[in-house]
Short mmCIF file of C-alpha atoms and ligand atoms in Angstrom, two decimals:
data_model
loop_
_atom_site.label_atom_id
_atom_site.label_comp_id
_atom_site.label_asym_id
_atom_site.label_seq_id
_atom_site.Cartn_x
_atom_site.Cartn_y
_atom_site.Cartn_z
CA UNK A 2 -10.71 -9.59 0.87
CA UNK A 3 -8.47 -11.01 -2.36
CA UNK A 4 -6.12 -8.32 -1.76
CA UNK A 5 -5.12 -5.78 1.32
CA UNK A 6 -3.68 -2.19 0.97
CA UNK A 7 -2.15 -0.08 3.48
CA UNK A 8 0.28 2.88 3.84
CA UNK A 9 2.69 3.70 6.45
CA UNK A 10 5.62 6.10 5.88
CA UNK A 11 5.69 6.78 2.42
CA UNK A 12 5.36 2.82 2.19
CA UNK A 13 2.31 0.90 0.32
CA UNK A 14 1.97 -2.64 1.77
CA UNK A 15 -0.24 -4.83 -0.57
CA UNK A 16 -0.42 -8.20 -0.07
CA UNK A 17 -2.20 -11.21 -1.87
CA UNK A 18 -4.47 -12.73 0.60
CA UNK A 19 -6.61 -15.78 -0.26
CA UNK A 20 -4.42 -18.01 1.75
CA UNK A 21 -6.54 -20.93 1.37
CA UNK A 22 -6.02 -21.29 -2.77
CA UNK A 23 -2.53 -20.16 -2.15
CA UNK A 24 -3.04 -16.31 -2.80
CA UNK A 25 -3.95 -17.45 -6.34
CA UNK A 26 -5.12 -14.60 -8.17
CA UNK A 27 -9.02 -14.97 -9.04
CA UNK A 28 -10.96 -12.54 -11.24
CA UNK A 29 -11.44 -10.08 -8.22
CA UNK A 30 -8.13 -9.73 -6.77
CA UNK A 31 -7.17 -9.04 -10.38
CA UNK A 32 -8.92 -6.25 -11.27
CA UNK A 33 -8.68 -4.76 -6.95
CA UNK A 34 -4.49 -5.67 -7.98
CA UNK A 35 -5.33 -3.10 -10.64
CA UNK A 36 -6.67 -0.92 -9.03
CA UNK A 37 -4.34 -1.10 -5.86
CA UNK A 38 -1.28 -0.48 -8.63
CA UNK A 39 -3.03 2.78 -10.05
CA UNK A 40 -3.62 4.07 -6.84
CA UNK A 41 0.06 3.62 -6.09
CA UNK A 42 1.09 5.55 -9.21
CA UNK A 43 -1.05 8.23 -8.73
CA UNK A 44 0.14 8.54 -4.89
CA UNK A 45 3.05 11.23 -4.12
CA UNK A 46 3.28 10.34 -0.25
CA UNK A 47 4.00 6.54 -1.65
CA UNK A 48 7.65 6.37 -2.40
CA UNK A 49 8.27 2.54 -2.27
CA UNK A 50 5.89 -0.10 -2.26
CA UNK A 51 6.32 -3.71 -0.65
CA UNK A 52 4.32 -6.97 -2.39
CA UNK A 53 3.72 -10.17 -0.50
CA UNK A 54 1.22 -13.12 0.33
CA UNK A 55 -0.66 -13.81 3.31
CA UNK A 56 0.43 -16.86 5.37
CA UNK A 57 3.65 -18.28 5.38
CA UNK A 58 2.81 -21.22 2.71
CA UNK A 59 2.56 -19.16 -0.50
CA UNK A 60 3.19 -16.15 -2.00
CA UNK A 61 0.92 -16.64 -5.13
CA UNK A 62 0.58 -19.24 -7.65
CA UNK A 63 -0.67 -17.79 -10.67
CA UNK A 64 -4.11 -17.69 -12.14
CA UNK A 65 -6.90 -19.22 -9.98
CA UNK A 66 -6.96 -22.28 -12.21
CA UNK A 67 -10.06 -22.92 -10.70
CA UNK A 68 -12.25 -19.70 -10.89
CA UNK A 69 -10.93 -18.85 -14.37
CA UNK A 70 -14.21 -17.90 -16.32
CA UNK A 71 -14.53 -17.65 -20.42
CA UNK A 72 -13.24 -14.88 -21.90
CA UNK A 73 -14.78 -11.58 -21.52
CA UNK A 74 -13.47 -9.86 -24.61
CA UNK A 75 -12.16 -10.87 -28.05
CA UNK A 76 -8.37 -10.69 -27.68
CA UNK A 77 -7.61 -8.35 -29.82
CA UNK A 78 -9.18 -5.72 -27.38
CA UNK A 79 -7.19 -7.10 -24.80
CA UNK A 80 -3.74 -7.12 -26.30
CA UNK A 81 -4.26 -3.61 -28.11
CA UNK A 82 -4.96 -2.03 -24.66
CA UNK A 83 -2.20 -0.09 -22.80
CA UNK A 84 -0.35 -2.08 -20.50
CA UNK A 85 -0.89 -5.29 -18.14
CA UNK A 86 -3.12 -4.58 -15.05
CA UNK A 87 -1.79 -7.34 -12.68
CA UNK A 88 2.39 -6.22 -13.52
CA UNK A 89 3.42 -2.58 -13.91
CA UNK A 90 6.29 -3.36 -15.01
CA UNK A 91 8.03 -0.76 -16.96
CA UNK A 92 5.21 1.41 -15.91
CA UNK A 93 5.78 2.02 -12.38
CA UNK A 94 9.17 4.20 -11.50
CA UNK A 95 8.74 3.54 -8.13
CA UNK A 96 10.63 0.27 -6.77
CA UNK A 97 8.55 -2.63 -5.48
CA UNK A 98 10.05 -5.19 -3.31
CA UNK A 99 8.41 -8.56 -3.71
CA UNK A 100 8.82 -10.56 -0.04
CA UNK A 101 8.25 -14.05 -1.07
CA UNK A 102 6.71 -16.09 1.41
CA UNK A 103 6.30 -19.58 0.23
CA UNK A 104 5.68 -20.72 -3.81
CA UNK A 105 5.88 -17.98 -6.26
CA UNK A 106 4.98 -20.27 -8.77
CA UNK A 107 3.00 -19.29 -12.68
CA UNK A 108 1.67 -15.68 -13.08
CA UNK A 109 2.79 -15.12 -9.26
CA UNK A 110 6.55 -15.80 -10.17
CA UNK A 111 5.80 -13.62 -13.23
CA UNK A 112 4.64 -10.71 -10.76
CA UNK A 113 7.70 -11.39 -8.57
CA UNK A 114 10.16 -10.94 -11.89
CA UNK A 115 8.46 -7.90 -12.47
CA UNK A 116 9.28 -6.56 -8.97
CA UNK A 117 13.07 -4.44 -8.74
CA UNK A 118 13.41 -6.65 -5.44
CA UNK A 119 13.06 -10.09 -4.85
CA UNK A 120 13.39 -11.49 -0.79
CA UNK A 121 11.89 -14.74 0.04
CA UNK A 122 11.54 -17.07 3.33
CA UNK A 123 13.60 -19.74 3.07
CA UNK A 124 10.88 -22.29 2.29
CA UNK A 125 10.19 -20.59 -0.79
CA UNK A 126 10.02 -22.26 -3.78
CA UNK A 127 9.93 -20.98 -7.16
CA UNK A 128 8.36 -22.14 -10.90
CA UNK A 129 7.56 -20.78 -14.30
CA UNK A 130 4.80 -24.42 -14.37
CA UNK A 131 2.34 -23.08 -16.66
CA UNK A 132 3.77 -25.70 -19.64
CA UNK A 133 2.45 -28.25 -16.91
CA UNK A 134 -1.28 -26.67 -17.25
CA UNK A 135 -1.05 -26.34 -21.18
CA UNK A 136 -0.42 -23.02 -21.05
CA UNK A 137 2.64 -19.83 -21.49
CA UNK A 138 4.43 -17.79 -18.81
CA UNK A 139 3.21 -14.86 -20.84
CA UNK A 140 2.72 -12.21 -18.54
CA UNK A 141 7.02 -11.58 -18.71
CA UNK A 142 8.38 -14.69 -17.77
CA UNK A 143 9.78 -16.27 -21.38
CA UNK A 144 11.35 -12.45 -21.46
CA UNK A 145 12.42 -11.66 -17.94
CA UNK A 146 13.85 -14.91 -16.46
CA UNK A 147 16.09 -15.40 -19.12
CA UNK A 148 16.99 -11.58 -18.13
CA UNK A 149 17.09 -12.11 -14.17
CA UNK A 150 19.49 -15.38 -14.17
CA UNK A 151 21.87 -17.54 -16.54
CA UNK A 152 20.33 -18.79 -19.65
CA UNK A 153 20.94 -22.07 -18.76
CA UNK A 154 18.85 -22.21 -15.39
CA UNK A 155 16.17 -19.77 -16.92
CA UNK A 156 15.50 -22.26 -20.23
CA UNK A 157 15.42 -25.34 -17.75
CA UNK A 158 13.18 -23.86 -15.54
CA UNK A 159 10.14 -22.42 -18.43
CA UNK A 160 11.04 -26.10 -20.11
CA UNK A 161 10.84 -28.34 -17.39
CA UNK A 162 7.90 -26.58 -15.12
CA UNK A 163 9.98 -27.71 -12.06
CA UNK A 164 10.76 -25.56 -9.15
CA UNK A 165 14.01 -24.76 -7.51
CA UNK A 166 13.85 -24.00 -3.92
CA UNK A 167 15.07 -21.11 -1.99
CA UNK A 168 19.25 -21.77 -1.66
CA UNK A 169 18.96 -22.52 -5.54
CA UNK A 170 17.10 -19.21 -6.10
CA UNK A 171 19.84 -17.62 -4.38
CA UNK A 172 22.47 -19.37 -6.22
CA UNK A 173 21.61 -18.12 -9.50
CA UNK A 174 20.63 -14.68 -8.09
CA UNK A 175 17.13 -14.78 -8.85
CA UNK A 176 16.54 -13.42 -4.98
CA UNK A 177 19.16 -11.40 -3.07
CA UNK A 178 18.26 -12.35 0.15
CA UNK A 179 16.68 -15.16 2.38
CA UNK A 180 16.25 -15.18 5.91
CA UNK A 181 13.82 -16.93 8.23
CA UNK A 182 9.88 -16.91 7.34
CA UNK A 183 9.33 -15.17 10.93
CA UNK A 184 11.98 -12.15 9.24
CA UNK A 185 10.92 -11.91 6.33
CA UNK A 186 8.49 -8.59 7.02
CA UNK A 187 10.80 -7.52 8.95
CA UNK A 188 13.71 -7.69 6.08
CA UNK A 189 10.82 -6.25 3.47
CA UNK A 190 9.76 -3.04 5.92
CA UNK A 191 14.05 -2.52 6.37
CA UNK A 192 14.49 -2.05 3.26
CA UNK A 193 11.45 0.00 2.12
CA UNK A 194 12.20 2.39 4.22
CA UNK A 195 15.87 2.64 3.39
CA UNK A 196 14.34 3.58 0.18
CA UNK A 197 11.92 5.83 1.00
CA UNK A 198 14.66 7.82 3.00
CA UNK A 199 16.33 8.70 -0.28
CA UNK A 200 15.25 11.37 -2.69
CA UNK A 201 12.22 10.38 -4.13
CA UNK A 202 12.95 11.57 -7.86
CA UNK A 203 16.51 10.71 -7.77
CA UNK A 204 14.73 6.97 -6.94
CA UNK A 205 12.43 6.97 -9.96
CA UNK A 206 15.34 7.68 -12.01
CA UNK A 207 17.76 5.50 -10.49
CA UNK A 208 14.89 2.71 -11.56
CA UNK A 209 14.17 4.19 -14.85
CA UNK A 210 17.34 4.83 -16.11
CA UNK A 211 18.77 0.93 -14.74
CA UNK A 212 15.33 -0.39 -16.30
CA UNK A 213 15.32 1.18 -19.66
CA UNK A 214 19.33 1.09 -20.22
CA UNK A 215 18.90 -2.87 -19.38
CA UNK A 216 17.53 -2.39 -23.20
CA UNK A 217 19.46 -0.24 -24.88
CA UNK A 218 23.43 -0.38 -26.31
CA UNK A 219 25.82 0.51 -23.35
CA UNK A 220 26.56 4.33 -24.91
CA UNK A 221 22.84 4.67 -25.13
CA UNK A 222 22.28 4.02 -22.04
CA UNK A 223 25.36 6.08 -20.46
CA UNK A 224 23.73 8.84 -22.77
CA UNK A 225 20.30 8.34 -21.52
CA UNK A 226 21.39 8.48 -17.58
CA UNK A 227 23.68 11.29 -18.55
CA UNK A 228 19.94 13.01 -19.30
CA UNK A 229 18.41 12.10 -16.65
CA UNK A 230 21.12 13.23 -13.68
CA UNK A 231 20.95 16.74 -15.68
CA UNK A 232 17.05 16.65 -15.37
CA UNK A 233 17.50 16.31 -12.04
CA UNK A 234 20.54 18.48 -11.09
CA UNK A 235 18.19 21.53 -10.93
CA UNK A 236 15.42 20.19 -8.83
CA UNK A 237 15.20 21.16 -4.97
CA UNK A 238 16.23 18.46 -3.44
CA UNK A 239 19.37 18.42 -5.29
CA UNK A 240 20.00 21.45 -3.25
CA UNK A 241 18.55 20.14 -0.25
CA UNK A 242 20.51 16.72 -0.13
CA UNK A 243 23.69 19.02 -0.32
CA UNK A 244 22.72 21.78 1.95
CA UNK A 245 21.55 19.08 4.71
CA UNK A 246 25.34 17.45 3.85
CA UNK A 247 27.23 20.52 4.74
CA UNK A 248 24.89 21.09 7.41
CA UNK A 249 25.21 17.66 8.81
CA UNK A 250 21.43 17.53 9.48
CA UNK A 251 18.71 15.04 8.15
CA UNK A 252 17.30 16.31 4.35
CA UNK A 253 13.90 17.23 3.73
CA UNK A 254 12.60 15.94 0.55
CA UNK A 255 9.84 17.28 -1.63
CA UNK A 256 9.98 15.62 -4.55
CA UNK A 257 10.92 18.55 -6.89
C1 LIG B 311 1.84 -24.77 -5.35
C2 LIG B 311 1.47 -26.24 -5.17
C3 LIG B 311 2.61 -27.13 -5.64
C4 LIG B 311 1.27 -26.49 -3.65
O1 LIG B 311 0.93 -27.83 -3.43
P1 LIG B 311 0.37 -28.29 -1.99
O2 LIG B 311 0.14 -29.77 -2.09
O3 LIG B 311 1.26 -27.80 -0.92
O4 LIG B 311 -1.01 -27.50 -1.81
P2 LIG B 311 -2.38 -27.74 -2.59
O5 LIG B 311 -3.21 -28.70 -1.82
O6 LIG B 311 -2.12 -28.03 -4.01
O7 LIG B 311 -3.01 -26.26 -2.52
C5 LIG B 311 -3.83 -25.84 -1.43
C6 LIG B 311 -5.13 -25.33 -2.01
O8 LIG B 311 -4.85 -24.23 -2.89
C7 LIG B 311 -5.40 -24.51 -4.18
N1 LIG B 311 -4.58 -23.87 -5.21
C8 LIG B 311 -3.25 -23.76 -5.24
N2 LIG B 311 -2.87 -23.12 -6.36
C9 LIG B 311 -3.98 -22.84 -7.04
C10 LIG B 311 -4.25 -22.20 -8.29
N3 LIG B 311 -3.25 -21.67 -9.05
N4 LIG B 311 -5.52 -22.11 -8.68
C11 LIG B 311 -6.53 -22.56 -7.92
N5 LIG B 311 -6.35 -23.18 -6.72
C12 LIG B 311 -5.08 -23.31 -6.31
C13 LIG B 311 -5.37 -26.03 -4.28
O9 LIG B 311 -6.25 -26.48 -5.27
C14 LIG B 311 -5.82 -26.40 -2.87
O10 LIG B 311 -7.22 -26.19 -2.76
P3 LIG B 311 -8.13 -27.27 -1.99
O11 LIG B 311 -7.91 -28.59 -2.67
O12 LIG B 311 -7.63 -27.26 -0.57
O13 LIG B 311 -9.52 -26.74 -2.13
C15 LIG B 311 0.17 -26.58 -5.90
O14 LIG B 311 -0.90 -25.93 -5.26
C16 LIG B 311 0.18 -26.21 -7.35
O15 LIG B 311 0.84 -26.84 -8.16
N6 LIG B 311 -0.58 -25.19 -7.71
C17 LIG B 311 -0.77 -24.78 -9.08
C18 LIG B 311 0.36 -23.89 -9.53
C19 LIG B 311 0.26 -23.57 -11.00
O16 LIG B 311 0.23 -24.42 -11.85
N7 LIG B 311 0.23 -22.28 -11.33
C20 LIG B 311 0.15 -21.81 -12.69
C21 LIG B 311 -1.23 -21.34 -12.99
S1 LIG B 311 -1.38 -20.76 -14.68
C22 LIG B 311 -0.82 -19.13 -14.58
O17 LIG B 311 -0.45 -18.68 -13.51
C23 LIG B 311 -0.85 -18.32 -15.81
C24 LIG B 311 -0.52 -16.99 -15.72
C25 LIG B 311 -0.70 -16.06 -16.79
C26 LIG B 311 0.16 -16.07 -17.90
C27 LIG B 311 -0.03 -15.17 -18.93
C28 LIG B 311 -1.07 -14.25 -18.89
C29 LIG B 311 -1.92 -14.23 -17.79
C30 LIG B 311 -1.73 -15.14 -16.75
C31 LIG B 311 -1.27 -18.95 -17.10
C32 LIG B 311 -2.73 -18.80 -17.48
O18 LIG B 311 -3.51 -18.14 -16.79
O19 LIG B 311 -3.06 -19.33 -18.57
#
């Protein structure tokens, strides 16, 4: 199968897996990534969700250059439709770590910038080399890797098509971690599940309010996160995540 899908405590697992085109993404695995994503959103026991490749070579490297049929659809009817299927990004409150696990190189470094997490093995490499295949990181990455690191390293990187490796990506904080390809699960499921043990609204909003302030002027965005701690001051787990604090006892969320 293109792509996998589990769930295990209030964690989705989804990972690429065509490990013998690099966890490329073909027509399938696009529209079952799709799919996989809405399911996600429309899942209350999913708090967190982690996003990886299968094998320890890749992670994904873009578009299936080689299964990439004509068009479908005019674009117009593409680009007027509401939102991209293969990145929620700025769609999904809910965090997504990316583990990268080898190259995250064209649309599949463009899915990783769109993740709120980036760990990767520490023979990962990473690209934005679509100008090498006559064609644009335009899923996010002309927008978001200028946005993720310095200008500098971002502009040489969409110019140049090369790849930094790993220590580089670290460098420049494009990743915040890299361990050991063996770890690297191990790192993704850690910190997931730190997540998920946290109040599940105060989560989305923690993500919506860092997302959408990235955007606005710095009053704005005090403003709008101002807003959203009062939308969530009278929910029940506000009171819960007290109560269990002067109770010294584990909380109980229900995401109200
Ligand atoms: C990553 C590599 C440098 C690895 O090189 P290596 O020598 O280690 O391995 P290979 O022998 O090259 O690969 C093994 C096997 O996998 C096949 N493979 C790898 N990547 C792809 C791919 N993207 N499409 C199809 N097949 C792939 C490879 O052909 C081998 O198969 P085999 O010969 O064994 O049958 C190297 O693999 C590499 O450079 N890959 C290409 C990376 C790349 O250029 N990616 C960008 C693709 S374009 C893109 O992602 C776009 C995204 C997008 C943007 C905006 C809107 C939507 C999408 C642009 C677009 O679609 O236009």
């Amino acid at each position: 199968m293109g792509v996998e899908f589990t769930k295990e405590d209030h964690v989705a697992y989804i990972t690429l897996n065509r490990p013998d085109a690099m966890n490329s993404l073909d027509p399938e695995s696009v529209t079952k990534l799709a799919e996989i994503w809405a399911a996600v959103q429309n899942d209350d026991d999913i708090r967190v969700s982690v996003l990886t490749g299968a094998g320890e070579k890749s992670f994904c490297t873009g578009t299936d250059m080689k299964k990439t049929p004509p068009p479908a659809e005019c674009m117009a009817s593409i680009w007027l439709r509401e939102g991209q299927p293969i990145v929620p990004h700025m769609k999904m409150w809910k965090p997504i770590i990316c583990a990268i696990n080898g190259y995250a190189v064209g649309g599949g470094m463009e899915m990783a910038l769109a993740c709120d997490l980036r760990i990767a093995s520490s023979n990962a490499k990473f690209g934005l080399t679509e100008v090498k295949v006559a064609s644009l990181a335009g899923l996010n990455g002309t927008q978001c890797m200028p946005r993720a690191i310095p200008q500098a390293v971002a502009m040489k990187m969409l110019l140049t098509g090369e790849m930094i490796d790993a220590k580089e990506a670290h460098r420049v904080g494009l990743i915040s971690d890299v361990v050991e390809p063996g770890e690297l699960m191990d790192l993704a499921k850690k910190l997931a599940l730190r997540i998920a043990s946290n109040a599940p609204l105060s989560v989305k909003a923690a993500k919506q309010a860092a997302v959408m302030g990235l955007e606005m002027p710095l009053e704005h965005g005090i403003a709008f996160s101002h807003l959203l701690w009062g939308v969530l001051r009278d929910t029940e787990d506000r009171k819960e995540g007290f109560t269990a604090f002067a109770e010294k006892r584990a909380p109980e969320w229900k995401g109200r």
